[in-house]
Amino acid sequence: MKKTLLVPLAGAVLLASCGQAGNGNAGPVYLDVDRPLEERVEDALSRMTLEEKVRVLHAQSKFSSAGVPRLGIPELWCTDGPHGIRPEVLWDEWDQAGWTNDSCVAFPALTCLAATWNEDMSALYGKSIGEEARYREKDVLLGPGVNIYRTPLNGRNFEYMGEDPYLASKMVVPYVQQVQENGVAVCVKHFALNNQEAKRHEYDAVVDDRTLHEIYLPAFKAAVQEGGAWSVMGAYNLYRGQHLCHNEYMLNGVLKQDWGFDGAVISDWGGTHDTAESISNGLDLEFGTWTNGLRGETSNTYNSYYLADPYLARLRSGEASMEVLDDKVRRVLRLIFRTAMNTRKPFGSLCSPEHYDAARRIAGEGIVLLKNDGGVLPLDLSSTRRIAVIGENAIKMMTVGGGSSSLKVQHECTPLEGIRAAAGDKAEIVYERGYVGDISGDYNGVVTGQDLSESRSESQLTADAVALAASSDAVIFVGGLNKSAHQDCEDSDRLGLELPYDQDKVISALAKVNPNLVVVIISGNAVAMPWADEVNGIVEAWFGGSEAGNALADVLFGKVNPSGKLPFTFPAKLEDNGAHALGAYDPDAVRVEYKEGIYVGYRWADKMQVKPLFAFGHGLSYTDFSYGGAKCSKSVVRSSADVQVSVDVTNIGQVAGKEVVQLYIGDDESSVERPVRELKGFRKVALEPGETRTVNFTVTPDMLKFYDPASGCWVLEKGSFTVYIGSSSTDIRTTARFEVR
């Protein structure tokens, strides 16, 4: 539990007034919140002993680091995110502390947030989760994650924001800003190239400089330079032969020097491996080096961390620089003053009605309607009297499990509960399991309490589900992935693109007996759908958090018109993904070469003219939208000028809806190979039936540039550029051209 500041602060004032704090009789500037931050940092730094400086650079428990009690500088407390505030654990262990007041609201997974394509939803998410972290007295929220979706097998994709650097950049900034408005630091992760879980502590990512800067770094750069992130977490894997928690090029070169990052670099738990590299290569705060907290051969393992006693010994012997030490301490002090010592931050709130409402709104807006042949959705309760709900994911809690983002929720509404609540007495809702997946329901001592045991055979489960489907007016199959190992889960990758537990067979059997079948996929990843042509309705519902069931029901019954768009490509088969087509993903390799280069996701599909199962940016609505012709403000522009692009969009359907208007740009005559088109703008617009709105975009020179490794600069070449505007990366409705001279 976090210590009070009252006694230490009073002690600090007394020490300073007696001239014992290392700065004569001067008052403690670092306590004065009205003074500039850097003055406070320098004052505190000048009063600290060598031992105190080292002590603030490493953990003192599983999730906290020490402050300076003598000076009234409090300890720093971290909490796992990025979807909710992790329950309290024991001081030295991952096991639960047994508190009864540490439940939270689970917000949707970040893939769902990205699928909203709505920066306002990102701001709402950040505000809400920031308030929960603040109420729980947390100083650093370990999230959000913005690693790029390179392969659909990455077990941790559900914690990230999709395959496109522009989309991830735009969606991460409001989250960062609003969390930190609560006096809680984000810790943007995992920097960088952490694109798989297989061999995550061992593999060295081999990436060319152009790909690094164009694909894998922009979202981190936006979080730092536009969002103002106060801390960044290093990744487990290696780059250029160095672990990314102490990597000279990435941390000192890119992050701190090129981007001007003034915050603290925090290691992932167990991501630190060497004292010399940790000192020299940009790590500021070391956590979890020995993840059990204590070792038998020493009384306090925390003092044996790489940035603890071994660092202190090098400083005392003159092997380590005081200048480097002071830079690290400054960064940690900034982090503490911005969070733990910020006396003006709001109080926050926990499990409030507003937070549940936010979770439901975000989840509903992120749900993607992938297919709706024959208008099978929304379900009409005036004519649909008996609805069969089939599938384990209709009843399985999804907030527990999956790794460090596992949560202890106050409440979770499952899909079956949400559907029953929405239907009320207007329709009979009957459930069948259909298949058995993972019957467990616990993680690090958090137990769902669900009894998912099943005595029926697989064939009997299928037969019972088919019988129910045949006797019902409509069928909702709720399946997909879960958060077990080798699915959507930290520390392991998926073994294939297909659905687990023979769900494909069950879906095909259901389709044969009832044409009014809607398949709902719960996942954070793309899945293969060999049955896609057999069913009329397909919905991607993600991991929706505490309000998952209610949000899903809102969409299924038409209370909410779906407006989500895919933040990554659904390939028809695994080999349609660039990394897999080139044999550039090997779960057993310790050297992973990103052979596809800049051609990630839709860029690869466009280049190879591969038709995806569902394209990046795809998502249907219960209404239809028409596009007018795209117009550019200038046909010829100078290289330093912006271009204004506009298009009229009209709701030509019968109900109100939201459309995500997407702008892509292609370079028609580049001296280097470039993608056919790249996302460079999007706007989500709400339109009433018959309403037309002009959607405007500003195309800046920076949007037209590519990264030149030889010069280390972004280059804009003269020539013709094509603007593509549409409803997805493959559904382009209108184009225009302009020339740069």
XYZ file of C-alpha atoms in Angstrom:
741
model
C 0.000 0.000 0.000
C 1.259 3.448 -0.834
C 2.849 5.437 1.966
C 1.510 8.797 3.058
C 3.497 11.906 2.202
C 2.606 13.878 5.324
C 5.421 12.845 7.666
C 8.223 12.758 5.067
C 7.298 16.192 3.714
C 7.311 17.732 7.173
C 10.660 16.068 7.832
C 12.070 17.464 4.605
C 11.138 21.013 5.565
C 12.706 20.585 9.000
C 15.945 19.166 7.584
C 16.220 21.966 5.071
C 15.640 24.662 7.678
C 18.424 23.176 9.805
C 20.832 23.204 6.882
C 21.131 19.408 6.745
C 19.837 18.769 3.232
C 23.009 19.593 1.350
C 22.103 23.135 0.306
C 22.785 25.375 3.286
C 19.709 26.952 4.843
C 17.839 27.226 1.547
C 14.254 26.037 1.566
C 13.419 22.927 -0.441
C 12.538 24.209 -3.903
C 11.511 20.728 -5.016
C 8.476 20.881 -2.710
C 7.175 24.079 -4.309
C 4.775 23.021 -7.058
C 4.648 26.595 -8.352
C 8.328 26.505 -9.321
C 9.369 25.298 -12.792
C 9.781 21.550 -12.954
C 13.468 21.672 -13.868
C 14.280 23.900 -10.891
C 12.588 21.415 -8.587
C 14.442 18.511 -10.179
C 17.833 20.193 -9.884
C 17.178 21.177 -6.288
C 16.212 17.655 -5.278
C 19.146 16.191 -7.181
C 21.580 18.507 -5.371
C 20.358 17.272 -1.982
C 20.611 13.534 -2.715
C 23.490 11.335 -1.638
C 25.135 8.909 -4.041
C 23.333 5.999 -2.397
C 19.967 7.746 -2.651
C 20.517 8.443 -6.328
C 21.145 4.790 -7.098
C 18.276 3.634 -4.919
C 15.650 5.441 -7.013
C 16.788 3.650 -10.188
C 15.567 0.163 -9.359
C 12.618 -1.666 -7.872
C 12.022 -2.169 -4.190
C 9.064 -4.517 -4.703
C 7.217 -6.187 -7.551
C 5.597 -2.925 -8.700
C 7.234 -0.079 -6.778
C 10.552 1.733 -6.646
C 12.011 3.666 -3.735
C 11.784 7.374 -3.157
C 13.980 9.406 -0.802
C 12.319 9.304 2.634
C 14.895 11.705 4.083
C 13.783 14.371 1.620
C 10.104 13.526 1.570
C 10.270 12.209 -1.999
C 7.780 9.350 -2.202
C 8.118 5.953 -3.783
C 6.766 5.334 -7.282
C 3.974 2.810 -7.890
C 3.286 1.135 -11.219
C 0.327 -0.909 -12.349
C -0.263 -3.121 -15.328
C -2.616 -1.934 -18.036
C -3.517 -1.058 -20.649
C -7.138 -2.271 -20.403
C -7.722 -1.773 -16.687
C -5.976 -1.439 -13.336
C -4.380 -4.689 -12.239
C -5.326 -6.044 -8.793
C -2.846 -5.708 -5.966
C -0.200 -8.399 -5.669
C 2.065 -9.394 -2.796
C 5.184 -7.321 -2.229
C 7.578 -9.790 -3.820
C 5.305 -12.102 -5.802
C 2.811 -12.204 -8.640
C 0.190 -13.806 -6.400
C -2.774 -11.774 -5.231
C -2.541 -9.716 -2.076
C -6.102 -10.687 -1.184
C -7.600 -7.213 -1.120
C -11.350 -6.861 -1.449
C -11.364 -3.292 -2.789
C -9.088 -3.622 -5.825
C -11.580 -4.569 -8.518
C -11.823 -2.387 -11.613
C -13.743 -1.685 -14.783
C -12.257 -3.600 -17.711
C -12.148 -1.465 -20.806
C -12.096 -3.045 -24.272
C -8.821 -4.374 -25.645
C -6.802 -1.840 -27.597
C -7.602 -3.599 -30.885
C -11.222 -2.687 -30.201
C -10.275 0.908 -29.424
C -8.303 1.113 -32.662
C -11.315 -0.319 -34.510
C -13.390 2.708 -33.487
C -11.203 4.894 -35.731
C -12.359 7.675 -33.436
C -9.915 9.872 -31.545
C -12.721 11.006 -29.227
C -13.144 7.396 -28.095
C -9.407 7.231 -27.406
C -9.655 10.357 -25.264
C -12.625 8.910 -23.374
C -10.702 5.675 -22.823
C -7.630 7.507 -21.496
C -9.701 9.758 -19.232
C -11.615 6.831 -17.758
C -8.721 4.457 -17.162
C -6.634 7.370 -15.883
C -9.282 8.158 -13.289
C -9.278 4.538 -12.131
C -5.479 4.518 -11.850
C -5.511 7.804 -9.954
C -8.137 6.569 -7.487
C -6.029 3.495 -6.820
C -3.007 5.745 -6.132
C -0.995 4.458 -9.077
C 1.696 6.669 -10.553
C 2.558 4.819 -13.763
C 0.138 2.928 -15.991
C 2.060 0.302 -17.965
C 0.492 1.004 -21.337
C -0.681 1.686 -23.960
C 0.941 -0.687 -26.435
C 1.557 0.422 -30.017
C 3.631 -2.346 -31.562
C 2.653 -2.948 -35.166
C 0.575 -5.976 -36.169
C 3.104 -7.829 -38.329
C 1.736 -11.377 -38.093
C -1.710 -12.644 -37.039
C 0.025 -15.262 -34.899
C 1.407 -12.772 -32.375
C -0.263 -13.672 -29.105
C -0.132 -10.101 -27.866
C -1.705 -8.340 -30.844
C -4.884 -7.754 -28.839
C -2.983 -5.248 -26.668
C -1.887 -3.146 -29.646
C -3.485 -0.772 -32.164
C -3.268 -2.563 -35.474
C -1.060 -2.782 -38.544
C -0.908 0.805 -39.734
C 1.516 3.361 -38.254
C -0.698 6.348 -39.090
C -3.805 4.878 -37.464
C -1.869 3.815 -34.362
C -0.221 7.254 -34.151
C -3.524 9.094 -34.246
C -5.258 6.758 -31.795
C -2.505 6.665 -29.170
C -2.103 10.415 -28.617
C -5.488 11.202 -26.961
C -5.145 8.130 -24.723
C -1.734 9.356 -23.515
C -2.872 12.916 -22.961
C -5.995 12.051 -21.012
C -4.347 9.488 -18.746
C -1.707 12.045 -17.828
C -4.334 14.731 -17.188
C -5.049 12.623 -14.089
C -1.464 12.931 -12.851
C -0.771 9.333 -13.892
C 2.066 8.633 -16.312
C 1.606 6.345 -19.252
C 4.431 3.944 -20.036
C 4.216 3.419 -23.794
C 5.283 -0.096 -24.711
C 7.046 -2.156 -25.925
C 9.774 -0.048 -27.529
C 10.302 -1.439 -30.123
C 9.989 -4.225 -32.715
C 8.208 -6.457 -30.212
C 6.074 -8.144 -32.860
C 5.894 -11.725 -31.614
C 5.862 -13.592 -28.319
C 7.787 -16.669 -29.500
C 11.378 -16.434 -28.197
C 10.543 -12.931 -27.019
C 13.538 -12.749 -24.649
C 15.959 -14.066 -27.262
C 15.155 -13.038 -30.807
C 17.085 -10.300 -32.553
C 14.879 -8.316 -34.945
C 16.703 -7.650 -38.214
C 15.006 -4.647 -39.813
C 16.250 -2.189 -42.401
C 16.306 1.474 -41.384
C 13.598 2.570 -43.787
C 11.155 -0.045 -42.509
C 12.033 0.803 -38.910
C 11.290 4.498 -39.345
C 8.296 4.240 -41.673
C 6.434 1.336 -40.033
C 7.560 0.493 -36.516
C 8.502 3.828 -34.921
C 5.843 6.437 -35.899
C 3.304 5.502 -33.201
C 5.956 5.656 -30.483
C 7.176 8.978 -31.846
C 3.642 10.387 -31.795
C 3.109 9.195 -28.220
C 6.315 10.955 -27.149
C 6.287 14.146 -29.210
C 2.552 14.789 -29.603
C 1.188 12.969 -26.578
C 4.003 14.003 -24.253
C 4.429 10.540 -22.717
C 6.249 10.639 -19.389
C 7.716 7.140 -19.573
C 8.479 4.452 -22.140
C 8.993 0.725 -21.604
C 11.757 -1.159 -23.372
C 10.962 -4.422 -25.142
C 12.208 -7.892 -24.252
C 13.721 -8.720 -27.636
C 16.969 -7.542 -29.192
C 17.837 -5.164 -32.013
C 21.342 -4.834 -33.455
C 22.486 -7.451 -30.965
C 21.440 -5.489 -27.864
C 18.403 -6.035 -25.680
C 15.939 -3.223 -26.180
C 15.730 -2.394 -22.484
C 19.322 -1.166 -22.792
C 19.866 -0.393 -26.453
C 22.219 2.391 -27.455
C 20.659 3.139 -30.835
C 16.999 3.002 -29.855
C 17.083 4.555 -26.386
C 19.924 7.055 -26.484
C 19.915 7.729 -30.208
C 16.320 7.667 -31.407
C 14.255 8.209 -28.263
C 16.292 10.637 -26.205
C 18.436 12.433 -28.769
C 16.339 12.503 -31.941
C 12.914 12.780 -30.331
C 13.907 14.865 -27.303
C 12.254 12.510 -24.805
C 12.740 13.880 -21.270
C 10.965 11.105 -19.374
C 12.154 7.811 -17.916
C 12.859 4.552 -19.730
C 11.495 1.675 -17.670
C 12.545 -1.913 -18.242
C 9.977 -4.575 -18.890
C 9.858 -6.960 -15.959
C 12.873 -9.216 -16.402
C 14.091 -7.305 -19.451
C 17.429 -6.151 -17.979
C 20.510 -8.314 -18.531
C 23.726 -6.376 -17.988
C 25.022 -3.638 -15.700
C 27.396 -1.979 -18.166
C 24.800 -1.820 -20.943
C 22.104 -0.658 -18.521
C 24.330 2.204 -17.404
C 25.435 3.327 -20.841
C 22.527 2.467 -23.116
C 19.596 4.473 -21.859
C 17.807 2.475 -19.149
C 16.620 4.652 -16.255
C 14.468 2.455 -14.024
C 14.893 -1.308 -13.603
C 12.001 -3.569 -12.635
C 11.450 -7.286 -12.246
C 14.963 -8.507 -12.993
C 14.347 -11.536 -10.815
C 10.637 -11.907 -11.101
C 10.183 -13.842 -7.864
C 11.368 -10.748 -6.024
C 13.739 -12.548 -3.692
C 16.534 -15.099 -4.065
C 17.760 -17.407 -1.370
C 21.435 -16.441 -1.570
C 20.891 -12.798 -0.645
C 18.741 -10.998 1.888
C 17.567 -8.315 -0.516
C 17.648 -9.153 -4.195
C 16.521 -5.672 -5.164
C 19.905 -4.345 -4.060
C 21.506 -6.890 -6.395
C 19.709 -5.604 -9.494
C 21.954 -4.426 -12.325
C 21.253 -0.758 -11.553
C 21.624 -1.285 -7.787
C 24.747 -2.369 -5.846
C 26.703 -3.332 -8.990
C 26.127 0.197 -10.320
C 26.999 1.754 -6.975
C 30.286 -0.150 -6.898
C 31.239 1.165 -10.335
C 30.414 4.704 -9.288
C 32.516 4.463 -6.142
C 35.458 3.060 -8.097
C 35.199 5.724 -10.792
C 34.302 3.219 -13.527
C 30.897 4.856 -14.084
C 30.169 8.476 -14.889
C 28.379 10.752 -12.435
C 27.037 12.706 -15.399
C 25.209 9.636 -16.718
C 23.928 8.828 -13.235
C 22.537 12.326 -12.758
C 20.755 12.170 -16.117
C 18.995 8.977 -15.037
C 18.043 10.433 -11.664
C 16.720 13.611 -13.269
C 14.435 11.546 -15.458
C 13.115 9.531 -12.538
C 12.622 12.688 -10.466
C 10.642 14.274 -13.302
C 8.459 11.193 -13.337
C 7.915 11.351 -9.571
C 7.200 15.099 -9.552
C 4.732 14.746 -12.423
C 2.858 11.959 -10.643
C 3.422 11.008 -7.006
C 4.324 14.573 -5.940
C 1.692 16.298 -8.037
C -0.566 17.818 -5.403
C -2.945 19.289 -7.978
C -4.090 16.145 -9.731
C -7.791 15.215 -9.543
C -9.084 12.618 -7.114
C -10.118 10.065 -9.721
C -12.893 7.507 -9.443
C -13.287 3.742 -9.510
C -16.012 1.525 -10.976
C -18.265 4.517 -11.535
C -21.379 4.489 -13.727
C -19.553 6.851 -16.061
C -16.743 4.344 -16.532
C -19.121 1.483 -17.294
C -20.887 3.733 -19.770
C -17.555 4.619 -21.386
C -16.579 0.958 -21.635
C -19.900 0.142 -23.297
C -19.703 3.040 -25.745
C -16.145 2.239 -26.790
C -16.880 -1.471 -27.169
C -20.010 -0.773 -29.216
C -18.253 1.662 -31.500
C -15.372 -0.749 -32.062
C -17.499 -3.749 -33.063
C -17.069 -4.442 -36.779
C -19.876 -5.770 -38.966
C -17.917 -7.851 -41.457
C -20.786 -9.366 -43.454
C -24.541 -8.796 -43.531
C -26.031 -10.544 -46.532
C -29.772 -10.283 -46.818
C -29.917 -7.837 -43.938
C -29.802 -10.646 -41.365
C -28.819 -7.967 -38.856
C -30.089 -6.191 -36.882
C -32.321 -8.839 -35.373
C -35.962 -7.785 -35.265
C -37.504 -8.759 -31.932
C -41.003 -8.166 -33.285
C -40.654 -11.142 -35.640
C -37.839 -13.178 -34.115
C -39.432 -15.068 -31.267
C -36.827 -17.749 -30.547
C -33.101 -17.074 -30.712
C -30.482 -19.763 -30.236
C -27.201 -18.605 -28.725
C -24.449 -21.166 -29.244
C -20.774 -21.219 -28.332
C -18.529 -21.264 -25.285
C -17.467 -17.659 -25.757
C -21.061 -16.614 -25.124
C -20.626 -17.525 -21.475
C -16.876 -17.448 -20.788
C -15.458 -14.455 -18.916
C -12.645 -12.900 -20.922
C -11.229 -10.348 -18.503
C -9.182 -12.983 -16.647
C -6.122 -14.397 -18.395
C -3.976 -13.429 -21.346
C -0.937 -12.335 -19.344
C -0.166 -9.043 -17.638
C -3.379 -7.417 -18.901
C -5.471 -9.899 -16.893
C -7.892 -8.091 -14.578
C -10.017 -8.544 -11.503
C -13.320 -6.957 -12.451
C -16.175 -5.813 -10.315
C -18.530 -6.966 -13.045
C -18.394 -8.552 -16.509
C -21.409 -8.892 -18.766
C -21.025 -11.922 -21.035
C -22.585 -12.048 -24.528
C -25.366 -14.383 -23.376
C -26.221 -12.097 -20.466
C -26.242 -9.037 -22.714
C -28.440 -10.719 -25.328
C -30.928 -11.906 -22.716
C -31.091 -8.489 -21.094
C -31.693 -6.787 -24.453
C -34.341 -9.286 -25.580
C -36.231 -9.142 -22.294
C -39.601 -10.841 -22.642
C -39.817 -10.122 -26.386
C -37.992 -13.296 -27.419
C -36.991 -16.630 -25.959
C -33.204 -16.923 -25.687
C -32.012 -20.528 -25.513
C -28.368 -21.512 -25.043
C -26.263 -24.463 -26.166
C -22.535 -24.810 -25.682
C -21.631 -26.296 -29.072
C -17.966 -26.893 -28.241
C -15.634 -27.056 -25.247
C -12.535 -24.895 -25.210
C -10.749 -23.912 -22.041
C -12.690 -24.621 -18.875
C -10.152 -22.943 -16.593
C -10.839 -19.509 -15.191
C -7.966 -18.217 -13.093
C -4.793 -16.194 -13.477
C -2.353 -15.162 -10.753
C -4.946 -15.961 -8.121
C -7.879 -14.145 -9.730
C -10.648 -16.710 -10.195
C -13.733 -16.183 -12.331
C -15.792 -18.607 -10.276
C -17.362 -20.041 -13.430
C -18.016 -23.769 -13.657
C -17.354 -24.568 -17.313
C -17.052 -28.322 -16.878
C -18.865 -30.424 -19.478
C -19.778 -34.124 -19.512
C -21.131 -34.406 -23.066
C -19.010 -35.693 -25.939
C -17.977 -33.467 -28.834
C -20.441 -35.189 -31.156
C -23.277 -34.806 -28.671
C -22.501 -31.116 -28.156
C -22.664 -30.557 -31.905
C -25.862 -32.563 -32.279
C -27.575 -30.653 -29.469
C -26.492 -27.318 -30.959
C -27.727 -28.270 -34.420
C -31.082 -29.412 -33.045
C -31.541 -26.111 -31.239
C -30.533 -24.121 -34.326
C -33.020 -25.998 -36.499
C -35.886 -25.143 -34.144
C -35.029 -21.440 -33.759
C -35.852 -18.340 -35.768
C -32.271 -17.084 -35.641
C -28.913 -18.351 -34.425
C -26.083 -16.371 -32.862
C -22.860 -18.371 -32.666
C -20.353 -16.757 -30.308
C -16.879 -18.221 -30.717
C -13.402 -17.178 -31.710
C -10.316 -17.200 -29.513
C -9.787 -16.882 -25.779
C -6.896 -15.794 -23.597
C -5.327 -19.203 -23.094
C -1.776 -20.088 -24.148
C -1.254 -20.096 -27.933
C -4.294 -17.922 -28.506
C -4.600 -14.254 -27.531
C -2.088 -14.465 -24.735
C 1.213 -13.017 -23.592
C 4.297 -15.261 -23.725
C 3.084 -17.534 -26.525
C 2.102 -17.171 -30.154
C -0.768 -18.838 -31.966
C -0.016 -22.065 -33.770
C -2.165 -21.272 -36.805
C -4.796 -18.971 -38.278
C -7.703 -21.369 -37.829
C -10.253 -21.300 -35.024
C -9.474 -23.701 -32.170
C -11.656 -26.474 -30.727
C -13.135 -27.522 -34.112
C -15.404 -24.504 -34.200
C -15.327 -24.484 -38.014
C -17.182 -27.813 -38.083
C -19.813 -26.567 -35.664
C -20.415 -23.370 -37.662
C -20.800 -25.274 -40.937
C -23.244 -27.674 -39.308
C -25.327 -24.793 -37.984
C -25.346 -23.063 -41.373
C -26.884 -26.142 -42.972
C -30.000 -26.007 -40.771
C -30.629 -22.274 -40.347
C -29.914 -19.505 -42.879
C -30.397 -16.818 -40.217
C -27.003 -17.563 -38.681
C -24.803 -14.790 -37.335
C -21.240 -15.693 -36.325
C -19.721 -13.479 -33.647
C -15.949 -13.710 -33.295
C -14.386 -12.774 -29.973
C -10.681 -12.215 -30.565
C -7.829 -9.769 -30.774
C -6.515 -11.331 -33.956
C -7.601 -12.225 -37.458
C -8.904 -15.778 -37.899
C -9.477 -17.978 -40.931
C -13.129 -18.404 -41.965
C -13.535 -21.370 -44.332
C -17.293 -21.105 -43.712
C -17.558 -17.394 -44.625
C -19.606 -18.087 -47.772
C -21.987 -20.338 -45.835
C -23.226 -17.730 -43.348
C -25.030 -14.444 -43.871
C -23.796 -12.472 -40.881
C -20.292 -12.119 -39.395
C -19.369 -9.784 -36.541
C -15.936 -9.098 -35.042
C -16.624 -8.198 -31.415
C -13.083 -8.221 -29.943
C -12.477 -8.523 -26.191
C -15.040 -5.990 -25.032
C -14.225 -5.704 -21.324
C -16.758 -5.340 -18.509
C -19.595 -4.311 -20.810
C -18.816 -6.722 -23.658
C -22.197 -8.458 -23.636
C -24.271 -5.305 -23.470
C -22.236 -3.648 -26.227
C -22.632 -6.687 -28.470
C -26.383 -6.805 -27.866
C -26.640 -3.092 -28.663
C -25.268 -3.847 -32.129
C -27.079 -7.133 -32.768
C -30.492 -5.610 -32.033
C -29.849 -2.243 -33.696
C -29.682 0.014 -30.661
C -26.219 0.939 -31.936
C -25.520 1.126 -35.652
C -22.121 -0.566 -36.143
C -19.372 1.789 -37.256
C -16.161 -0.064 -36.409
C -13.527 -0.651 -39.072
C -10.792 -3.268 -39.063
C -7.443 -1.932 -37.801
C -5.662 -4.817 -39.530
C -6.132 -7.099 -42.525
C -7.912 -10.438 -42.251
C -6.011 -12.652 -44.735
C -7.861 -15.521 -46.382
C -4.942 -17.789 -45.474
C -1.768 -17.348 -43.473
C 0.455 -17.295 -46.564
C -1.342 -14.128 -47.735
C 0.486 -12.251 -44.978
C 3.857 -10.883 -46.068
C 5.943 -12.246 -43.211
C 4.556 -15.734 -43.728
C 4.658 -15.597 -47.529
C 8.404 -14.950 -47.333
C 9.098 -17.441 -44.550
C 10.081 -14.538 -42.321
C 8.329 -15.797 -39.207
C 9.874 -18.713 -37.336
C 8.822 -19.283 -33.711
C 12.074 -21.143 -33.041
C 14.440 -18.591 -34.574
C 16.581 -16.224 -32.540
C 17.290 -14.088 -35.599
C 14.072 -12.773 -37.170
C 14.571 -10.983 -40.478
C 11.727 -8.690 -41.478
C 12.006 -9.638 -45.156
C 8.698 -8.023 -46.114
C 10.140 -4.632 -45.197
C 7.605 -1.818 -45.447
C 4.986 -4.149 -46.930
C 3.028 -4.902 -43.781
C -0.678 -5.735 -43.837
C -2.628 -4.058 -46.617
C 0.584 -2.755 -48.163
C 1.575 -6.363 -48.920
C -1.900 -7.281 -50.188
C -1.894 -4.288 -52.541
C 1.608 -5.016 -53.808
C 0.945 -8.685 -54.489
C -2.670 -8.113 -55.586
C -3.854 -10.597 -52.987
C -7.535 -10.365 -52.128
C -7.956 -10.384 -48.343
C -10.784 -12.131 -46.568
C -11.635 -8.727 -45.100
C -9.582 -5.644 -45.894
C -7.932 -3.145 -43.606
C -10.471 -0.425 -42.869
C -13.448 -2.644 -43.756
C -16.653 -2.424 -41.751
C -20.316 -2.341 -42.713
C -23.245 -0.347 -41.350
C -27.019 -0.757 -41.151
C -27.191 2.146 -43.571
C -25.352 3.017 -46.780
C -23.147 5.947 -47.726
C -22.409 7.481 -51.095
C -19.319 9.532 -51.938
C -19.030 12.493 -54.229
C -15.911 13.320 -56.206
C -12.680 14.126 -54.388
C -11.430 17.672 -54.855
C -7.935 19.070 -54.294
C -7.453 22.745 -53.491
C -4.501 22.873 -55.912
C -3.414 20.762 -58.834
C 0.187 21.933 -58.543
C 1.855 22.803 -55.231
C 5.270 23.713 -53.950
C 7.046 21.179 -51.764
C 6.466 23.297 -48.653
C 2.715 23.789 -49.139
C -0.318 21.914 -47.827
C -3.053 20.552 -50.054
C -6.682 20.682 -48.959
C -8.729 17.669 -50.027
C -12.503 17.466 -49.690
C -15.263 14.996 -50.479
C -19.026 14.997 -49.927
C -20.448 11.973 -48.116
C -24.188 11.250 -47.952
C -26.200 8.821 -45.838
C -28.467 7.271 -48.474
C -30.071 4.762 -46.112
C -32.996 4.821 -43.719
C -31.241 5.088 -40.351
C -28.625 7.336 -38.780
C -25.086 6.031 -38.915
C -21.390 6.814 -38.774
C -18.944 6.403 -41.624
C -15.155 6.390 -41.422
C -13.947 8.268 -44.483
C -10.414 7.092 -45.232
C -7.773 8.962 -47.215
C -4.853 7.092 -48.770
C -2.014 8.561 -50.828
C 0.106 6.937 -53.514
C 3.307 8.298 -55.031
C 2.939 7.874 -58.801
C 6.575 8.317 -59.828
C 8.957 7.720 -56.940
C 12.661 6.980 -57.283
C 12.275 4.250 -54.651
C 9.747 1.475 -54.352
C 6.734 2.615 -52.359
C 3.387 1.051 -51.419
C 0.504 1.431 -53.851
C -1.164 3.635 -51.252
C -0.823 4.428 -47.572
C -3.325 5.702 -45.028
C -2.740 9.401 -44.386
C -6.068 10.591 -42.988
C -9.444 9.510 -41.655
C -12.570 11.176 -40.340
C -15.512 9.586 -38.583
C -18.712 11.441 -39.434
C -22.218 10.934 -38.059
C -24.987 11.406 -40.612
C -28.767 11.354 -40.387
C -30.714 9.716 -43.240
C -30.384 11.907 -46.332
C -27.765 14.151 -44.739
C -24.679 15.198 -46.697
C -21.503 16.460 -45.137
C -18.307 17.747 -46.687
C -15.312 15.965 -45.180
C -12.059 17.897 -45.304
C -8.473 16.688 -45.062
C -5.203 18.570 -44.975
C -2.363 16.821 -46.765
C 0.942 18.147 -45.437
C 4.347 17.720 -47.080
C 5.393 15.317 -44.311
C 2.652 12.905 -45.389
C 4.278 12.572 -48.801
C 7.797 11.747 -47.633
C 9.710 8.503 -47.413
C 12.664 7.760 -45.148
C 16.059 7.766 -46.817
C 18.499 5.571 -44.852
C 21.549 6.974 -46.633
C 20.937 10.512 -45.407
C 18.978 9.626 -42.290
C 16.314 12.070 -43.433
C 12.732 12.120 -44.678
C 12.600 12.972 -48.371
C 9.880 14.585 -50.482
C 10.333 14.181 -54.218
C 8.642 16.187 -56.931
C 6.088 14.479 -59.100
C 2.484 13.313 -59.190
C 0.573 11.973 -56.174
C -2.814 10.259 -56.182
C -5.351 10.724 -53.407
C -7.605 7.720 -52.831
C -10.723 8.206 -50.691
C -12.982 5.373 -49.680
C -14.559 3.140 -47.076
C -11.621 0.712 -46.761
C -8.210 0.079 -48.272
C -9.887 -1.866 -51.093
C -13.194 0.014 -51.322
C -11.945 3.209 -52.958
C -14.826 5.456 -54.017
C -13.065 8.442 -55.583
C -9.584 9.664 -56.513
C -7.825 12.923 -57.329
C -4.304 13.978 -58.259
C -1.940 16.808 -57.548
C 1.637 17.518 -58.525
C 4.494 18.634 -56.304
C 7.114 20.921 -57.866
